[in-house]
Tab-separated table of N, CA and C in Angstrom:
chain	number	residue	atom	x	y	z
A	1	LEU	N	0.824	-1.192	0.000
A	1	LEU	CA	0.000	0.000	0.000
A	1	LEU	C	0.870	1.258	0.000
A	2	LEU	N	1.956	1.203	0.787
A	2	LEU	CA	2.863	2.340	0.851
A	2	LEU	C	3.560	2.573	-0.490
A	3	VAL	N	3.902	1.500	-1.185
A	3	VAL	CA	4.531	1.611	-2.500
A	3	VAL	C	3.566	2.268	-3.477
A	4	LEU	N	2.313	1.876	-3.447
A	4	LEU	CA	1.315	2.488	-4.324
A	4	LEU	C	1.140	3.963	-4.017
A	5	LEU	N	1.167	4.303	-2.739
A	5	LEU	CA	1.051	5.697	-2.334
A	5	LEU	C	2.234	6.513	-2.847
A	6	ARG	N	3.432	5.948	-2.784
A	6	ARG	CA	4.621	6.640	-3.295
A	6	ARG	C	4.523	6.861	-4.800
A	7	PHE	N	4.088	5.835	-5.531
A	7	PHE	CA	3.926	5.986	-6.983
A	7	PHE	C	2.877	7.044	-7.306
A	8	TYR	N	1.805	7.064	-6.546
A	8	TYR	CA	0.775	8.073	-6.762
A	8	TYR	C	1.346	9.475	-6.512
A	9	ALA	N	2.104	9.638	-5.429
A	9	ALA	CA	2.700	10.940	-5.120
A	9	ALA	C	3.670	11.357	-6.221
A	10	LEU	N	4.490	10.432	-6.694
A	10	LEU	CA	5.419	10.731	-7.784
A	10	LEU	C	4.660	11.126	-9.046
A	11	PHE	N	3.602	10.402	-9.348
A	11	PHE	CA	2.778	10.700	-10.512
A	11	PHE	C	2.183	12.100	-10.418
A	12	ARG	N	1.684	12.480	-9.262
A	12	ARG	CA	1.110	13.821	-9.061
A	12	ARG	C	2.163	14.904	-9.234
A	13	VAL	N	3.347	14.688	-8.685
A	13	VAL	CA	4.432	15.666	-8.830
A	13	VAL	C	4.812	15.823	-10.300
A	14	LEU	N	4.874	14.714	-11.022
A	14	LEU	CA	5.209	14.778	-12.447
A	14	LEU	C	4.141	15.520	-13.239
A	15	ILE	N	2.896	15.325	-12.890
A	15	ILE	CA	1.819	16.035	-13.577
A	15	ILE	C	1.917	17.535	-13.298
A	16	ILE	N	2.176	17.890	-12.052
A	16	ILE	CA	2.236	19.303	-11.679
A	16	ILE	C	3.429	19.996	-12.325
A	17	THR	N	4.586	19.351	-12.304
A	17	THR	CA	5.802	19.987	-12.813
A	17	THR	C	6.092	19.675	-14.272
A	18	GLY	N	5.339	18.769	-14.870
A	18	GLY	CA	5.611	18.348	-16.242
A	18	GLY	C	5.571	19.483	-17.241
A	19	HIS	N	4.622	20.380	-17.095
A	19	HIS	CA	4.492	21.503	-18.026
A	19	HIS	C	5.732	22.383	-18.002
A	20	LYS	N	6.200	22.684	-16.811
A	20	LYS	CA	7.395	23.534	-16.704
A	20	LYS	C	8.633	22.820	-17.220
A	21	VAL	N	8.712	21.509	-17.004
A	21	VAL	CA	9.865	20.746	-17.486
A	21	VAL	C	9.879	20.722	-19.006
A	22	ARG	N	8.706	20.555	-19.628
A	22	ARG	CA	8.635	20.554	-21.092
A	22	ARG	C	8.917	21.934	-21.661
A	23	GLU	N	8.596	22.967	-20.914
A	23	GLU	CA	8.796	24.344	-21.348
A	23	GLU	C	10.256	24.783	-21.203
A	24	TYR	N	10.997	24.146	-20.317
A	24	TYR	CA	12.359	24.574	-19.961
A	24	TYR	C	13.326	24.611	-21.146
A	25	PRO	N	13.423	23.561	-21.982
A	25	PRO	CA	14.403	23.618	-23.078
A	25	PRO	C	14.168	24.752	-24.059
A	26	SER	N	12.914	25.027	-24.413
A	26	SER	CA	12.676	26.115	-25.362
A	26	SER	C	12.873	27.474	-24.703
A	27	LYS	N	12.585	27.569	-23.427
A	27	LYS	CA	12.775	28.824	-22.695
A	27	LYS	C	14.255	29.176	-22.601
A	28	THR	N	15.085	28.181	-22.407
A	28	THR	CA	16.519	28.412	-22.220
A	28	THR	C	17.338	28.206	-23.486
A	29	LYS	N	16.669	27.882	-24.585
A	29	LYS	CA	17.330	27.637	-25.880
A	29	LYS	C	18.210	26.400	-25.864
A	30	LEU	N	17.996	25.513	-24.925
A	30	LEU	CA	18.745	24.256	-24.913
A	30	LEU	C	18.303	23.328	-26.038
A	31	ASP	N	17.115	23.563	-26.571
A	31	ASP	CA	16.668	22.726	-27.684
A	31	ASP	C	17.555	22.928	-28.907
A	32	TYR	N	17.995	24.167	-29.160
A	32	TYR	CA	18.911	24.423	-30.270
A	32	TYR	C	20.275	23.777	-30.016
A	33	ALA	N	20.745	23.888	-28.794
A	33	ALA	CA	22.038	23.282	-28.453
A	33	ALA	C	21.973	21.763	-28.586
A	34	THR	N	20.848	21.175	-28.229
A	34	THR	CA	20.693	19.725	-28.348
A	34	THR	C	20.692	19.300	-29.811
A	35	VAL	N	20.036	20.078	-30.665
A	35	VAL	CA	20.040	19.773	-32.099
A	35	VAL	C	21.455	19.844	-32.652
A	36	ILE	N	22.192	20.878	-32.257
A	36	ILE	CA	23.582	21.009	-32.717
A	36	ILE	C	24.413	19.834	-32.230
A	37	LEU	N	24.228	19.449	-30.971
A	37	LEU	CA	24.958	18.316	-30.415
A	37	LEU	C	24.670	17.040	-31.210
A	38	LEU	N	23.413	16.797	-31.505
A	38	LEU	CA	23.048	15.595	-32.259
A	38	LEU	C	23.578	15.640	-33.690
A	39	LEU	N	23.563	16.821	-34.302
A	39	LEU	CA	24.126	16.944	-35.652
A	39	LEU	C	25.622	16.653	-35.652
A	40	VAL	N	26.328	17.200	-34.685
A	40	VAL	CA	27.771	16.926	-34.588
A	40	VAL	C	27.996	15.443	-34.345
A	41	LEU	N	27.169	14.834	-33.527
A	41	LEU	CA	27.294	13.401	-33.263
A	41	LEU	C	27.090	12.581	-34.537
A	42	ILE	N	26.025	12.844	-35.251
A	42	ILE	CA	25.703	12.043	-36.437
A	42	ILE	C	26.671	12.323	-37.585
A	43	ILE	N	26.837	13.607	-37.908
A	43	ILE	CA	27.707	13.959	-39.038
A	43	ILE	C	29.170	13.664	-38.715
A	44	GLY	N	29.577	14.010	-37.494
A	44	GLY	CA	30.959	13.735	-37.087
A	44	GLY	C	31.275	12.250	-37.105
A	45	SER	N	30.333	11.436	-36.651
A	45	SER	CA	30.532	9.976	-36.677
A	45	SER	C	30.649	9.470	-38.107
A	46	PHE	N	29.809	10.003	-38.987
A	46	PHE	CA	29.840	9.571	-40.378
A	46	PHE	C	31.176	9.937	-41.039
A	47	ILE	N	31.602	11.172	-40.861
A	47	ILE	CA	32.890	11.589	-41.448
A	47	ILE	C	34.039	10.798	-40.814
A	48	PHE	N	33.970	10.591	-39.497
A	48	PHE	CA	35.007	9.810	-38.819
A	48	PHE	C	35.059	8.397	-39.394
A	49	PHE	N	33.905	7.802	-39.629
A	49	PHE	CA	33.846	6.458	-40.198
A	49	PHE	C	34.464	6.432	-41.599
A	50	ILE	N	34.102	7.404	-42.429
A	50	ILE	CA	34.632	7.448	-43.802
A	50	ILE	C	36.151	7.613	-43.792
A	51	VAL	N	36.654	8.486	-42.929
A	51	VAL	CA	38.096	8.778	-42.901
A	51	VAL	C	38.891	7.627	-42.285
A	52	GLU	N	38.374	7.000	-41.237
A	52	GLU	CA	39.144	6.036	-40.452
A	52	GLU	C	38.946	4.576	-40.861
A	53	ARG	N	37.882	4.241	-41.567
A	53	ARG	CA	37.565	2.825	-41.807
A	53	ARG	C	38.649	2.078	-42.582
A	54	SER	N	39.305	2.750	-43.524
A	54	SER	CA	40.297	2.036	-44.345
A	54	SER	C	41.651	1.933	-43.666
A	55	VAL	N	41.942	2.811	-42.697
A	55	VAL	CA	43.270	2.793	-42.076
A	55	VAL	C	43.243	2.368	-40.616
A	56	ASN	N	42.061	2.322	-40.007
A	56	ASN	CA	41.950	2.021	-38.580
A	56	ASN	C	41.139	0.746	-38.388
A	57	PRO	N	41.783	-0.347	-37.958
A	57	PRO	CA	41.054	-1.613	-37.782
A	57	PRO	C	40.041	-1.556	-36.632
A	58	GLU	N	40.136	-0.545	-35.781
A	58	GLU	CA	39.206	-0.416	-34.660
A	58	GLU	C	37.858	0.170	-35.097
A	59	VAL	N	37.760	0.653	-36.342
A	59	VAL	CA	36.528	1.251	-36.848
A	59	VAL	C	36.026	0.438	-38.046
A	60	PRO	N	35.488	-0.758	-37.802
A	60	PRO	CA	35.022	-1.589	-38.914
A	60	PRO	C	33.636	-1.196	-39.429
A	61	ASN	N	32.841	-0.473	-38.622
A	61	ASN	CA	31.484	-0.113	-39.036
A	61	ASN	C	31.089	1.238	-38.446
A	62	TYR	N	29.927	1.725	-38.895
A	62	TYR	CA	29.447	3.038	-38.455
A	62	TYR	C	29.150	3.057	-36.957
A	63	GLU	N	28.683	1.955	-36.425
A	63	GLU	CA	28.377	1.887	-34.995
A	63	GLU	C	29.612	2.149	-34.135
A	64	SER	N	30.766	1.676	-34.602
A	64	SER	CA	32.010	1.934	-33.874
A	64	SER	C	32.340	3.424	-33.888
A	65	ALA	N	32.075	4.080	-35.008
A	65	ALA	CA	32.315	5.523	-35.100
A	65	ALA	C	31.374	6.288	-34.174
A	66	VAL	N	30.114	5.850	-34.097
A	66	VAL	CA	29.158	6.479	-33.173
A	66	VAL	C	29.614	6.251	-31.734
A	67	TRP	N	30.068	5.041	-31.444
A	67	TRP	CA	30.579	4.737	-30.102
A	67	TRP	C	31.732	5.680	-29.748
A	68	PHE	N	32.665	5.868	-30.678
A	68	PHE	CA	33.792	6.776	-30.459
A	68	PHE	C	33.286	8.197	-30.176
A	69	SER	N	32.291	8.645	-30.962
A	69	SER	CA	31.773	10.011	-30.787
A	69	SER	C	31.095	10.190	-29.437
A	70	ILE	N	30.291	9.225	-29.050
A	70	ILE	CA	29.591	9.333	-27.760
A	70	ILE	C	30.583	9.318	-26.605
A	71	ILE	N	31.541	8.427	-26.666
A	71	ILE	CA	32.537	8.338	-25.596
A	71	ILE	C	33.390	9.601	-25.551
A	72	SER	N	33.672	10.159	-26.709
A	72	SER	CA	34.453	11.403	-26.748
A	72	SER	C	33.634	12.580	-26.241
A	73	MET	N	32.352	12.646	-26.619
A	73	MET	CA	31.495	13.752	-26.165
A	73	MET	C	31.341	13.763	-24.656
A	74	THR	N	31.281	12.610	-24.079
A	74	THR	CA	31.136	12.540	-22.625
A	74	THR	C	32.485	12.678	-21.925
A	75	THR	N	33.536	12.817	-22.683
A	75	THR	CA	34.924	12.945	-22.209
A	75	THR	C	35.365	11.760	-21.357
A	76	VAL	N	34.738	10.615	-21.586
A	76	VAL	CA	35.158	9.403	-20.882
A	76	VAL	C	36.448	8.893	-21.504
A	77	GLY	N	36.439	8.740	-22.815
A	77	GLY	CA	37.627	8.338	-23.550
A	77	GLY	C	38.207	7.012	-23.095
A	78	TYR	N	37.506	5.918	-23.365
A	78	TYR	CA	37.994	4.600	-22.949
A	78	TYR	C	39.320	4.244	-23.606
A	79	GLY	N	39.561	4.741	-24.797
A	79	GLY	CA	40.807	4.429	-25.481
A	79	GLY	C	40.726	3.183	-26.340
A	80	ASP	N	39.556	2.576	-26.431
A	80	ASP	CA	39.419	1.387	-27.271
A	80	ASP	C	39.428	1.746	-28.753
A	81	ILE	N	38.982	2.958	-29.090
A	81	ILE	CA	39.053	3.454	-30.465
A	81	ILE	C	39.824	4.763	-30.437
A	82	VAL	N	40.918	4.794	-31.186
A	82	VAL	CA	41.779	5.979	-31.215
A	82	VAL	C	41.920	6.418	-32.671
A	83	PRO	N	41.705	7.700	-32.965
A	83	PRO	CA	41.858	8.144	-34.346
A	83	PRO	C	43.317	8.047	-34.806
A	84	VAL	N	43.493	7.656	-36.066
A	84	VAL	CA	44.827	7.475	-36.628
A	84	VAL	C	45.163	8.629	-37.569
A	85	THR	N	44.202	9.088	-38.332
A	85	THR	CA	44.455	10.132	-39.330
A	85	THR	C	44.349	11.517	-38.695
A	86	LEU	N	44.908	12.505	-39.396
A	86	LEU	CA	44.837	13.887	-38.921
A	86	LEU	C	43.389	14.375	-38.901
A	87	ILE	N	42.643	14.070	-39.937
A	87	ILE	CA	41.234	14.485	-39.980
A	87	ILE	C	40.457	13.804	-38.856
A	88	GLY	N	40.752	12.551	-38.588
A	88	GLY	CA	40.098	11.844	-37.493
A	88	GLY	C	40.397	12.491	-36.152
A	89	ARG	N	41.625	12.920	-35.962
A	89	ARG	CA	41.986	13.591	-34.702
A	89	ARG	C	41.314	14.956	-34.588
A	90	ILE	N	41.257	15.687	-35.705
A	90	ILE	CA	40.577	16.988	-35.691
A	90	ILE	C	39.097	16.797	-35.371
A	91	LEU	N	38.474	15.798	-35.987
A	91	LEU	CA	37.074	15.491	-35.675
A	91	LEU	C	36.916	15.112	-34.199
A	92	GLY	N	37.867	14.351	-33.678
A	92	GLY	CA	37.826	13.988	-32.265
A	92	GLY	C	37.849	15.214	-31.368
A	93	VAL	N	38.685	16.179	-31.708
A	93	VAL	CA	38.754	17.422	-30.913
A	93	VAL	C	37.434	18.180	-31.008
A	94	ILE	N	36.882	18.285	-32.222
A	94	ILE	CA	35.604	18.992	-32.400
A	94	ILE	C	34.507	18.297	-31.598
A	95	ILE	N	34.470	16.988	-31.647
A	95	ILE	CA	33.449	16.221	-30.920
A	95	ILE	C	33.619	16.409	-29.411
A	96	ILE	N	34.842	16.369	-28.934
A	96	ILE	CA	35.103	16.553	-27.496
A	96	ILE	C	34.683	17.951	-27.054
A	97	LEU	N	35.079	18.972	-27.818
A	97	LEU	CA	34.734	20.351	-27.446
A	97	LEU	C	33.224	20.589	-27.503
A	98	THR	N	32.559	19.969	-28.467
A	98	THR	CA	31.097	20.100	-28.543
A	98	THR	C	30.443	19.485	-27.303
A	99	GLY	N	30.885	18.309	-26.923
A	99	GLY	CA	30.332	17.663	-25.728
A	99	GLY	C	30.590	18.472	-24.467
A	100	MET	N	31.808	18.974	-24.335
A	100	MET	CA	32.132	19.785	-23.154
A	100	MET	C	31.317	21.072	-23.138
A	101	GLY	N	31.169	21.694	-24.308
A	101	GLY	CA	30.382	22.922	-24.391
A	101	GLY	C	28.925	22.694	-24.026
A	102	TYR	N	28.380	21.575	-24.486
A	102	TYR	CA	26.987	21.265	-24.176
A	102	TYR	C	26.793	21.039	-22.679
A	103	VAL	N	27.664	20.267	-22.083
A	103	VAL	CA	27.561	20.014	-20.638
A	103	VAL	C	27.723	21.327	-19.862
A	104	SER	N	28.642	22.170	-20.300
A	104	SER	CA	28.829	23.470	-19.645
A	104	SER	C	27.589	24.333	-19.785
A	105	LEU	N	26.993	24.327	-20.968
A	105	LEU	CA	25.791	25.117	-21.198
A	105	LEU	C	24.638	24.642	-20.321
A	106	VAL	N	24.449	23.348	-20.233
A	106	VAL	CA	23.382	22.806	-19.388
A	106	VAL	C	23.623	23.173	-17.925
A	107	THR	N	24.858	23.028	-17.478
A	107	THR	CA	25.194	23.356	-16.090
A	107	THR	C	24.957	24.837	-15.803
A	108	ALA	N	25.416	25.695	-16.699
A	108	ALA	CA	25.236	27.137	-16.499
A	108	ALA	C	23.754	27.517	-16.522
A	109	THR	N	22.994	26.906	-17.412
A	109	THR	CA	21.569	27.197	-17.499
A	109	THR	C	20.841	26.778	-16.235
A	110	LEU	N	21.170	25.601	-15.728
A	110	LEU	CA	20.545	25.154	-14.480
A	110	LEU	C	20.922	26.061	-13.314
A	111	ALA	N	22.186	26.436	-13.249
A	111	ALA	CA	22.628	27.324	-12.169
A	111	ALA	C	21.907	28.661	-12.261
A	112	TYR	N	21.802	29.204	-13.468
A	112	TYR	CA	21.093	30.467	-13.637
A	112	TYR	C	19.630	30.334	-13.228
A	113	SER	N	19.013	29.215	-13.575
A	113	SER	CA	17.610	29.004	-13.219
A	113	SER	C	17.420	28.991	-11.708
A	114	PHE	N	18.335	28.312	-10.996
A	114	PHE	CA	18.245	28.293	-9.534
A	114	PHE	C	18.466	29.680	-8.949
A	115	ILE	N	19.423	30.413	-9.487
A	115	ILE	CA	19.694	31.764	-8.992
A	115	ILE	C	18.496	32.667	-9.259
A	116	ASP	N	17.907	32.557	-10.459
A	116	ASP	CA	16.745	33.365	-10.807
A	116	ASP	C	15.570	33.048	-9.894
A	117	LEU	N	15.350	31.767	-9.638
A	117	LEU	CA	14.278	31.362	-8.728
A	117	LEU	C	14.523	31.911	-7.327
A	118	PHE	N	15.771	31.831	-6.859
A	118	PHE	CA	16.105	32.368	-5.535
A	118	PHE	C	15.856	33.870	-5.493
A	119	ARG	N	16.230	34.572	-6.571
A	119	ARG	CA	16.018	36.018	-6.636
A	119	ARG	C	14.533	36.361	-6.548
A	120	LYS	N	13.725	35.632	-7.293
A	120	LYS	CA	12.288	35.898	-7.278
A	120	LYS	C	11.693	35.640	-5.903
A	121	GLU	N	12.078	34.510	-5.304
A	121	GLU	CA	11.528	34.168	-3.991
A	121	GLU	C	12.000	35.149	-2.917
A	122	SER	N	13.266	35.560	-2.975
A	122	SER	CA	13.742	36.519	-1.977
A	122	SER	C	13.084	37.880	-2.191
A	123	GLY	N	12.781	38.232	-3.451
A	123	GLY	CA	12.055	39.471	-3.727
A	123	GLY	C	10.666	39.447	-3.117
A	124	LYS	N	9.993	38.301	-3.228
A	124	LYS	CA	8.671	38.157	-2.612
A	124	LYS	C	8.768	38.305	-1.097
A	125	ALA	N	9.790	37.695	-0.502
A	125	ALA	CA	9.965	37.783	0.955
A	125	ALA	C	10.229	39.221	1.378
A	126	VAL	N	11.032	39.945	0.608
A	126	VAL	CA	11.323	41.349	0.935
A	126	VAL	C	10.043	42.173	0.874
A	127	LYS	N	9.205	41.928	-0.142
A	127	LYS	CA	7.946	42.676	-0.251
A	127	LYS	C	7.044	42.410	0.946
A	128	LYS	N	6.988	41.145	1.391
A	128	LYS	CA	6.167	40.816	2.558
A	128	LYS	C	6.672	41.540	3.794
A	129	VAL	N	7.993	41.565	3.967
A	129	VAL	CA	8.569	42.241	5.128
A	129	VAL	C	8.286	43.742	5.047
A	130	GLU	N	8.409	44.322	3.857
A	130	GLU	CA	8.121	45.750	3.698
A	130	GLU	C	6.674	46.061	4.053
A	131	GLU	N	5.750	45.199	3.605
A	131	GLU	CA	4.341	45.400	3.927
A	131	GLU	C	4.113	45.328	5.430
A	132	ARG	N	4.750	44.383	6.090
A	132	ARG	CA	4.600	44.270	7.547
A	132	ARG	C	5.163	45.493	8.249
A	133	VAL	N	6.310	45.965	7.792
A	133	VAL	CA	6.919	47.150	8.414
A	133	VAL	C	5.997	48.352	8.244
A	134	ILE	N	5.412	48.513	7.049
A	134	ILE	CA	4.489	49.633	6.821
A	134	ILE	C	3.271	49.503	7.727
A	135	ASN	N	2.752	48.282	7.875
A	135	ASN	CA	1.609	48.066	8.771
A	135	ASN	C	1.983	48.409	10.209
A	136	TYR	N	3.173	47.996	10.645
A	136	TYR	CA	3.606	48.304	12.003
A	136	TYR	C	3.810	49.805	12.184
A	137	GLU	N	4.340	50.463	11.157
A	137	GLU	CA	4.514	51.920	11.253
A	137	GLU	C	3.163	52.603	11.408
A	138	ASP	N	2.166	52.154	10.651
A	138	ASP	CA	0.822	52.721	10.772
A	138	ASP	C	0.265	52.484	12.178
A	139	LYS	N	0.459	51.274	12.699
A	139	LYS	CA	-0.026	50.969	14.049
A	139	LYS	C	0.693	51.811	15.094
A	140	ILE	N	1.988	52.002	14.901
A	140	ILE	CA	2.758	52.835	15.842
A	140	ILE	C	2.246	54.268	15.800
A	141	ASP	N	1.973	54.770	14.589
A	141	ASP	CA	1.431	56.129	14.472
A	141	ASP	C	0.093	56.252	15.202
A	142	GLU	N	-0.755	55.230	15.069
A	142	GLU	CA	-2.037	55.236	15.778
A	142	GLU	C	-1.816	55.228	17.282
A	143	LEU	N	-0.867	54.420	17.740
A	143	LEU	CA	-0.585	54.357	19.182
A	143	LEU	C	-0.032	55.681	19.695
A	144	VAL	N	0.808	56.316	18.901
A	144	VAL	CA	1.355	57.625	19.315
A	144	VAL	C	0.217	58.637	19.462
A	145	VAL	N	-0.718	58.625	18.528
A	145	VAL	CA	-1.865	59.541	18.609
A	145	VAL	C	-2.674	59.251	19.875
A	146	LYS	N	-2.914	57.977	20.156
A	146	LYS	CA	-3.671	57.616	21.361
A	146	LYS	C	-2.927	58.027	22.629
A	147	ILE	N	-1.603	57.828	22.626
A	147	ILE	CA	-0.809	58.219	23.803
A	147	ILE	C	-0.871	59.726	23.998
A	148	GLU	N	-0.804	60.485	22.898
A	148	GLU	CA	-0.907	61.947	23.009
A	148	GLU	C	-2.272	62.354	23.538
A	149	GLU	N	-3.325	61.665	23.070
A	149	GLU	CA	-4.668	61.953	23.573
A	149	GLU	C	-4.750	61.671	25.068
A	150	LEU	N	-4.183	60.519	25.478
A	150	LEU	CA	-4.185	60.178	26.903
A	150	LEU	C	-3.367	61.188	27.712
A	151	ALA	N	-2.247	61.606	27.176
A	151	ALA	CA	-1.418	62.601	27.877
A	151	ALA	C	-2.184	63.914	28.015
A	152	ASN	N	-2.901	64.292	26.964
A	152	ASN	CA	-3.706	65.525	27.038
A	152	ASN	C	-4.815	65.385	28.071
A	153	LYS	N	-5.446	64.208	28.131
A	153	LYS	CA	-6.496	63.986	29.119
A	153	LYS	C	-5.929	64.048	30.536
A	154	ILE	N	-4.739	63.440	30.709
A	154	ILE	CA	-4.094	63.472	32.024
A	154	ILE	C	-3.769	64.911	32.399
A	155	ASP	N	-3.259	65.693	31.428
A	155	ASP	CA	-2.964	67.106	31.692
A	155	ASP	C	-4.233	67.870	32.049
A	156	ASP	N	-5.335	67.574	31.351
A	156	ASP	CA	-6.607	68.231	31.657
A	156	ASP	C	-7.068	67.901	33.072
A	157	ILE	N	-6.918	66.606	33.443
A	157	ILE	CA	-7.319	66.183	34.789
A	157	ILE	C	-6.457	66.884	35.834
A	158	LYS	N	-5.171	66.987	35.590
A	158	LYS	CA	-4.260	67.672	36.529
A	158	LYS	C	-4.630	69.149	36.647
A	159	ASN	N	-4.936	69.748	35.508
A	159	ASN	CA	-5.292	71.176	35.514
A	159	ASN	C	-6.602	71.411	36.271
A	160	LYS	N	-7.567	70.495	36.188
A	160	LYS	CA	-8.826	70.633	36.884
A	160	LYS	C	-8.637	70.500	38.390
A	161	LYS	N	-7.688	69.655	38.809
A	161	LYS	CA	-7.427	69.461	40.236
A	161	LYS	C	-6.727	70.669	40.837
A	162	GLU	N	-6.018	71.361	40.058
A	162	GLU	CA	-5.262	72.500	40.580
A	162	GLU	C	-6.128	73.666	40.639
């Protein structure tokens, strides 16, 4: 029963936040960066395969070239496939830099989003505090008026006794 409750809670959270999650890539332009990343992956792998297949026994098919590109983009670099030709090495550098740039862009975008959210929330908190301070100032002004009235009444009472 508890497992079902957890799945239900997760499902509700996904429904509530799903719209914002789907909106995030287009809002931050990460959708364009993702398209560029995929183009570099596909085209770079194809060119790498064409250049390396005849001279590199480690690249017998296109799948091996895609494997090299993915491993290079993630900067893991297992070393099982190493470019032999100059063009292959240049493509490797381009693929590595594209992967690093994409990861950096995603990281920076997420960090900016958190900072922006913090800024908005702290702005709301400041406005609430300002409203409370203004309310307290108004109440203090009312109390000062009442105290002055009481002081005047006390003075009147003293004057009547004298």
